[in-house]
Tab-separated table of C-alpha atoms in Angstrom:
chain	number	residue	atom	x	y	z
A	1	UNK	CA	-142.915	125.855	-20.342
A	2	UNK	CA	-143.476	123.470	-23.449
A	3	UNK	CA	-140.779	123.776	-25.938
A	4	UNK	CA	-139.520	121.813	-28.888
A	5	UNK	CA	-136.092	122.241	-30.238
A	6	UNK	CA	-134.968	121.003	-33.739
A	7	UNK	CA	-131.383	122.315	-33.754
A	8	UNK	CA	-130.588	121.013	-37.318
A	9	UNK	CA	-132.059	123.735	-39.764
A	10	UNK	CA	-130.927	121.956	-42.964
A	11	UNK	CA	-129.475	118.327	-43.654
A	12	UNK	CA	-128.290	117.267	-47.049
A	13	UNK	CA	-127.503	113.570	-47.806
A	14	UNK	CA	-126.957	111.341	-50.673
A	15	UNK	CA	-129.506	108.770	-51.618
A	16	UNK	CA	-129.003	105.754	-49.522
A	17	UNK	CA	-127.456	107.331	-46.664
A	18	UNK	CA	-128.826	106.960	-43.223
A	19	UNK	CA	-130.020	110.230	-41.564
A	20	UNK	CA	-130.816	111.252	-38.121
A	21	UNK	CA	-133.200	114.204	-37.330
A	22	UNK	CA	-132.912	115.353	-33.716
A	23	UNK	CA	-135.641	116.637	-31.439
A	24	UNK	CA	-135.343	117.774	-27.831
A	25	UNK	CA	-138.246	118.861	-25.873
A	26	UNK	CA	-139.167	120.549	-22.543
A	27	UNK	CA	-142.610	119.966	-20.649
A	28	UNK	CA	-143.981	120.258	-17.243
A	29	UNK	CA	-146.359	117.288	-17.883
A	30	UNK	CA	-145.561	113.986	-16.376
A	31	UNK	CA	-147.342	112.071	-19.087
A	32	UNK	CA	-147.447	113.372	-22.585
A	33	UNK	CA	-147.448	112.445	-26.269
A	34	UNK	CA	-144.919	113.494	-28.898
A	35	UNK	CA	-145.501	113.613	-32.677
A	36	UNK	CA	-143.496	113.757	-35.995
A	37	UNK	CA	-144.838	115.306	-39.186
A	38	UNK	CA	-143.618	115.531	-42.570
A	39	UNK	CA	-144.236	118.566	-44.924
A	40	UNK	CA	-143.096	117.865	-48.498
A	41	UNK	CA	-142.884	120.322	-51.008
A	42	UNK	CA	-146.471	120.286	-51.876
A	43	UNK	CA	-146.938	121.864	-48.437
A	44	UNK	CA	-149.466	119.400	-46.800
A	45	UNK	CA	-148.469	118.224	-43.263
A	46	UNK	CA	-148.396	114.386	-43.112
A	47	UNK	CA	-148.674	112.734	-39.766
A	48	UNK	CA	-145.827	110.024	-39.204
A	49	UNK	CA	-146.083	109.034	-35.609
A	50	UNK	CA	-147.480	109.489	-32.147
A	51	UNK	CA	-145.403	108.426	-29.131
A	52	UNK	CA	-146.764	108.183	-25.469
A	53	UNK	CA	-144.262	109.003	-22.793
A	54	UNK	CA	-145.082	105.734	-20.927
A	55	UNK	CA	-143.454	103.839	-23.870
A	56	UNK	CA	-139.726	104.182	-24.434
A	57	UNK	CA	-139.547	101.343	-26.880
A	58	UNK	CA	-138.008	102.144	-30.219
A	59	UNK	CA	-140.470	102.276	-32.789
A	60	UNK	CA	-139.830	100.982	-36.472
A	61	UNK	CA	-141.843	101.636	-39.562
A	62	UNK	CA	-140.097	100.325	-42.614
A	63	UNK	CA	-137.270	102.645	-43.270
A	64	UNK	CA	-138.276	104.857	-40.489
A	65	UNK	CA	-137.430	104.592	-36.877
A	66	UNK	CA	-137.898	106.698	-33.772
A	67	UNK	CA	-135.755	106.598	-30.658
A	68	UNK	CA	-137.469	108.160	-27.444
A	69	UNK	CA	-135.354	108.694	-24.488
A	70	UNK	CA	-137.256	110.324	-21.589
A	71	UNK	CA	-133.899	110.763	-19.503
A	72	UNK	CA	-132.594	113.268	-22.087
A	73	UNK	CA	-136.000	114.502	-23.394
A	74	UNK	CA	-135.208	113.540	-26.845
A	75	UNK	CA	-137.333	111.944	-29.586
A	76	UNK	CA	-135.072	111.452	-32.639
A	77	UNK	CA	-136.031	110.302	-35.980
A	78	UNK	CA	-133.858	108.036	-38.248
A	79	UNK	CA	-134.387	107.400	-41.971
A	80	UNK	CA	-132.510	104.378	-43.125
A	81	UNK	CA	-131.500	104.149	-46.860
A	82	UNK	CA	-132.786	107.596	-47.645
A	83	UNK	CA	-134.517	108.263	-50.923
A	84	UNK	CA	-135.155	111.369	-52.917
A	85	UNK	CA	-138.807	111.279	-52.058
A	86	UNK	CA	-137.907	111.680	-48.285
A	87	UNK	CA	-136.736	115.292	-49.082
A	88	UNK	CA	-139.116	117.398	-47.072
A	89	UNK	CA	-139.285	119.528	-44.052
A	90	UNK	CA	-139.843	117.360	-40.752
A	91	UNK	CA	-141.387	118.612	-37.661
A	92	UNK	CA	-141.439	117.370	-34.245
A	93	UNK	CA	-144.441	118.525	-32.022
A	94	UNK	CA	-145.584	118.279	-28.461
A	95	UNK	CA	-149.084	119.156	-27.112
A	96	UNK	CA	-149.133	122.255	-25.128
A	97	UNK	CA	-151.751	121.497	-22.571
A	98	UNK	CA	-154.826	119.157	-22.088
A	99	UNK	CA	-156.270	121.052	-24.919
A	100	UNK	CA	-154.190	119.227	-27.312
A	101	UNK	CA	-152.980	122.166	-29.436
A	102	UNK	CA	-149.396	121.258	-30.716
A	103	UNK	CA	-146.356	123.227	-30.239
A	104	UNK	CA	-143.852	122.614	-33.314
A	105	UNK	CA	-140.227	122.761	-33.473
A	106	UNK	CA	-138.776	124.973	-36.074
A	107	UNK	CA	-138.415	121.979	-38.618
A	108	UNK	CA	-135.363	120.303	-40.238
A	109	UNK	CA	-135.207	120.577	-43.943
A	110	UNK	CA	-133.944	117.343	-45.402
A	111	UNK	CA	-132.647	117.159	-48.903
A	112	UNK	CA	-131.824	113.943	-50.443
A	113	UNK	CA	-129.740	114.003	-53.527
A	114	UNK	CA	-129.608	111.255	-56.196
B	1	UNK	CA	-162.472	108.262	-47.144
B	2	UNK	CA	-161.898	112.179	-47.552
B	3	UNK	CA	-159.230	114.100	-45.509
B	4	UNK	CA	-159.299	117.600	-44.299
B	5	UNK	CA	-160.041	120.000	-46.897
B	6	UNK	CA	-159.622	123.820	-47.145
B	7	UNK	CA	-160.887	126.388	-49.607
B	8	UNK	CA	-159.628	128.400	-51.165
B	9	UNK	CA	-156.060	127.029	-51.553
B	10	UNK	CA	-154.783	130.347	-52.499
B	11	UNK	CA	-156.065	133.919	-51.885
B	12	UNK	CA	-154.489	137.196	-52.888
B	13	UNK	CA	-155.984	140.214	-51.413
B	14	UNK	CA	-155.316	143.915	-51.104
B	15	UNK	CA	-154.564	145.425	-47.681
B	16	UNK	CA	-157.633	146.432	-45.862
B	17	UNK	CA	-159.921	143.869	-47.423
B	18	UNK	CA	-161.793	141.174	-45.619
B	19	UNK	CA	-161.112	137.478	-46.344
B	20	UNK	CA	-162.725	134.234	-45.201
B	21	UNK	CA	-161.368	130.583	-45.377
B	22	UNK	CA	-163.091	127.350	-44.832
B	23	UNK	CA	-162.031	124.120	-43.464
B	24	UNK	CA	-164.055	120.829	-43.494
B	25	UNK	CA	-162.617	118.478	-41.076
B	26	UNK	CA	-162.592	114.767	-41.252
B	27	UNK	CA	-166.132	113.592	-40.460
B	28	UNK	CA	-166.818	112.776	-36.919
B	29	UNK	CA	-163.729	114.695	-35.572
B	30	UNK	CA	-164.845	116.510	-32.548
B	31	UNK	CA	-161.695	118.828	-32.519
B	32	UNK	CA	-160.728	121.261	-35.159
B	33	UNK	CA	-157.608	123.480	-34.854
B	34	UNK	CA	-156.333	126.429	-36.773
B	35	UNK	CA	-152.560	127.170	-37.241
B	36	UNK	CA	-150.700	129.754	-39.125
B	37	UNK	CA	-147.263	129.022	-40.747
B	38	UNK	CA	-144.985	131.505	-42.175
B	39	UNK	CA	-141.950	130.888	-44.313
B	40	UNK	CA	-139.186	128.841	-42.549
B	41	UNK	CA	-141.254	128.253	-39.341
B	42	UNK	CA	-143.351	125.722	-37.742
B	43	UNK	CA	-147.000	126.039	-37.442
B	44	UNK	CA	-148.277	128.303	-34.812
B	45	UNK	CA	-151.604	127.611	-32.869
B	46	UNK	CA	-154.276	130.180	-33.457
B	47	UNK	CA	-157.466	128.635	-32.031
B	48	UNK	CA	-159.391	125.247	-31.496
B	49	UNK	CA	-162.926	123.972	-31.272
B	50	UNK	CA	-164.576	121.168	-29.507
B	51	UNK	CA	-167.511	120.471	-31.573
B	52	UNK	CA	-169.141	123.876	-31.799
B	53	UNK	CA	-167.598	125.485	-28.842
B	54	UNK	CA	-164.403	127.573	-29.245
B	55	UNK	CA	-162.220	126.673	-26.274
B	56	UNK	CA	-159.121	128.706	-26.754
B	57	UNK	CA	-157.688	131.402	-28.746
B	58	UNK	CA	-153.969	132.315	-29.022
B	59	UNK	CA	-152.760	135.752	-28.319
B	60	UNK	CA	-151.638	135.742	-32.044
B	61	UNK	CA	-155.396	136.009	-32.896
B	62	UNK	CA	-155.912	139.873	-32.828
B	63	UNK	CA	-159.365	141.228	-32.765
B	64	UNK	CA	-159.381	141.309	-36.622
B	65	UNK	CA	-159.434	137.514	-36.588
B	66	UNK	CA	-162.620	135.629	-35.834
B	67	UNK	CA	-163.432	131.797	-36.195
B	68	UNK	CA	-166.669	129.884	-36.088
B	69	UNK	CA	-167.684	126.249	-36.254
B	70	UNK	CA	-171.488	126.208	-36.479
B	71	UNK	CA	-173.068	122.814	-35.705
B	72	UNK	CA	-169.743	121.453	-34.888
B	73	UNK	CA	-169.093	120.728	-38.581
B	74	UNK	CA	-167.164	122.863	-40.925
B	75	UNK	CA	-165.155	126.044	-39.814
B	76	UNK	CA	-164.559	129.411	-41.026
B	77	UNK	CA	-161.655	131.749	-40.154
B	78	UNK	CA	-162.183	135.464	-41.184
B	79	UNK	CA	-159.676	138.053	-41.050
B	80	UNK	CA	-160.939	141.737	-41.267
B	81	UNK	CA	-158.864	144.653	-42.559
B	82	UNK	CA	-155.920	142.499	-43.681
B	83	UNK	CA	-152.427	143.709	-43.161
B	84	UNK	CA	-149.441	142.629	-44.962
B	85	UNK	CA	-148.217	140.707	-41.640
B	86	UNK	CA	-151.231	138.500	-42.184
B	87	UNK	CA	-149.614	136.916	-45.320
B	88	UNK	CA	-148.944	133.226	-44.341
B	89	UNK	CA	-150.214	129.706	-44.940
B	90	UNK	CA	-153.395	129.047	-42.849
B	91	UNK	CA	-153.595	125.287	-41.728
B	92	UNK	CA	-156.709	123.467	-40.502
B	93	UNK	CA	-156.392	120.213	-38.589
B	94	UNK	CA	-158.870	117.780	-37.046
B	95	UNK	CA	-158.573	114.983	-34.691
B	96	UNK	CA	-161.067	112.659	-32.921
B	97	UNK	CA	-159.999	113.738	-29.355
B	98	UNK	CA	-157.397	115.515	-27.394
B	99	UNK	CA	-154.472	113.207	-27.535
B	100	UNK	CA	-154.943	111.852	-30.946
B	101	UNK	CA	-152.989	112.730	-33.806
B	102	UNK	CA	-154.211	115.820	-35.979
B	103	UNK	CA	-154.737	115.424	-39.646
B	104	UNK	CA	-153.980	118.625	-41.681
B	105	UNK	CA	-155.435	120.009	-44.729
B	106	UNK	CA	-153.511	121.389	-47.684
B	107	UNK	CA	-153.649	124.842	-46.176
B	108	UNK	CA	-154.908	128.286	-47.642
B	109	UNK	CA	-151.877	130.567	-48.845
B	110	UNK	CA	-152.863	133.992	-48.260
B	111	UNK	CA	-150.946	136.931	-49.796
B	112	UNK	CA	-151.790	140.519	-48.834
B	113	UNK	CA	-150.449	143.080	-51.194
């Protein structure tokens, strides 16, 4: 079955600290995509990244980086030098089947304190 | 370039009343999804459309729920005889295709009293 687990419910850091959000998934598919979304206090889900299972290279976008390891079924997200504006709930997601509907993890609430 | 829009943003209704929500996807996006999110949880899939065809409905979607996407443009989600358990954020998303990222609207927060 398709499943996404985000074991960290809440993380609290002080500004400028680095923080890693964990995501572990289960899938029957041999090829698949993985996604990360950010949900700030305003509530709107914001797309951050889509990753293809073919590509295990780490992805970096500014202060954000993602580590995809197929061998451990993990797709972790690191924020370097965190800022208060990074405070949000972050979701990892996996398409359920060919239809594209997403299965979301429970989310990790990140609080960055000044 | 406008994103996904949803209307209304907030809806308070009494138990037993019917409510209808509207979603306008990003233009030219073929796929339109509805999700429901309760406090402290990730979004849960409800249904999706490929153009005007409703291709899948979750078992979460009881007979009181119905969704349409006439002409493959905007979509409506109707809940009949609302119950307190229907209180949640209803999210709409659209994407160009199956494997593409989904772009979400701001959601409609429903409170059933």
